[in-house]
Coordinates of C-alpha atoms in Angstrom, one line a residue:
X28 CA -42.5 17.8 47.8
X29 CA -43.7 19.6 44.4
X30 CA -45.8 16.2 44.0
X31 CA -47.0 16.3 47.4
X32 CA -48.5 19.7 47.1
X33 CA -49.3 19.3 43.7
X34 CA -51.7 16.4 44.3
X35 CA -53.5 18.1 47.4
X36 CA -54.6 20.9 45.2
X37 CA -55.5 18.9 42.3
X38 CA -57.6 16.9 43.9
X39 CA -59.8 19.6 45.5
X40 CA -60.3 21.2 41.7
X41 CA -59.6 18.6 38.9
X42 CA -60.4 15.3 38.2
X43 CA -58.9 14.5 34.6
X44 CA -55.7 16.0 35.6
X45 CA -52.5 14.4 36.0
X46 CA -50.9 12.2 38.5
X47 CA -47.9 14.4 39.1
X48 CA -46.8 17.9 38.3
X49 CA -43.7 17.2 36.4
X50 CA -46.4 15.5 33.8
X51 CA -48.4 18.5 33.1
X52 CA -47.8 20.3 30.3
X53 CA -45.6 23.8 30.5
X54 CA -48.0 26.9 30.8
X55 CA -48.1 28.9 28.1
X56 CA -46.5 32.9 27.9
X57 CA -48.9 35.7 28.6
X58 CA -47.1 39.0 28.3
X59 CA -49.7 40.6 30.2
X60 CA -49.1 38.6 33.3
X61 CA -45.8 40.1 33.2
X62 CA -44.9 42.9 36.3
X63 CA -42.7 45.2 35.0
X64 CA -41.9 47.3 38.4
X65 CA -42.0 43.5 40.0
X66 CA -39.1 42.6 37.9
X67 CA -37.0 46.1 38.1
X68 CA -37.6 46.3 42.3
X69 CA -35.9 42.4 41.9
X70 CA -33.3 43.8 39.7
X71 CA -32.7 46.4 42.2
X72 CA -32.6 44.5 44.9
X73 CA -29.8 42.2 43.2
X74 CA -27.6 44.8 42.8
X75 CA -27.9 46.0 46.5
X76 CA -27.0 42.4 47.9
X77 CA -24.3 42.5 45.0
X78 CA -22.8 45.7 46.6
X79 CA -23.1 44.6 49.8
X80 CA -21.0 41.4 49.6
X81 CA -18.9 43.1 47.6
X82 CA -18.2 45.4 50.3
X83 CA -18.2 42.1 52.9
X84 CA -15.7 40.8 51.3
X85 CA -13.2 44.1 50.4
X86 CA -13.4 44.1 54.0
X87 CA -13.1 41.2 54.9
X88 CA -16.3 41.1 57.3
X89 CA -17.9 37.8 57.4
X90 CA -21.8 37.0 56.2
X91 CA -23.1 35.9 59.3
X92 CA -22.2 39.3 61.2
X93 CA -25.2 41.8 60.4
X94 CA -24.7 45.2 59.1
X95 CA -25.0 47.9 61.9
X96 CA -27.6 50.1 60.3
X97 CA -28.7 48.8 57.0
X98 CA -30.6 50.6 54.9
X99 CA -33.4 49.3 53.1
X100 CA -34.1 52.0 50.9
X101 CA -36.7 50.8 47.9
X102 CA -37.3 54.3 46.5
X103 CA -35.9 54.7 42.9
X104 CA -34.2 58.1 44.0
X105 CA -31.7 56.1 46.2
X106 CA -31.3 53.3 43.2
X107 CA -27.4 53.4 43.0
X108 CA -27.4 52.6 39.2

């Protein structure tokens, strides 16, 4: 599929480039591309899912049966750690 999609956008920009993804070369690191709140609101997020099935599974309440009232909260304020 990475192919697939690959090759439908590389055919609309580039015409020396390669004939599949997996043959390109690795991009390079650019620290400024980097989203620091990006990768702490992930980080929080983790640990909220981590809580949560820990909590599933202390009491034994299956994944497939939503929470009654989750809360979503994304504010650092209600960041439990």
């Amino acid at each position: 599929m990475a192919d697939a999609i690959y090759c439908n956008l590389v055919t609309l920009q580039e015409t020396g480039a390669e004939d599949s993804v997996h043959l390109e070369p690795f991009p390079d690191y650019d620290e400024r591309q980097v989203d620091v709140q990006l990768e702490d609101a992930v980080t929080r997020m983790q640990r909220v899912i981590l809580l949560g099935r820990s909590l599933r599974n202390e009491r034994k309440v299956k994944v497939r049966i939503p929470p009654p009232n989750p809360d979503y909260s994304s504010s650092p304020a209600a960041d439990p750690g």
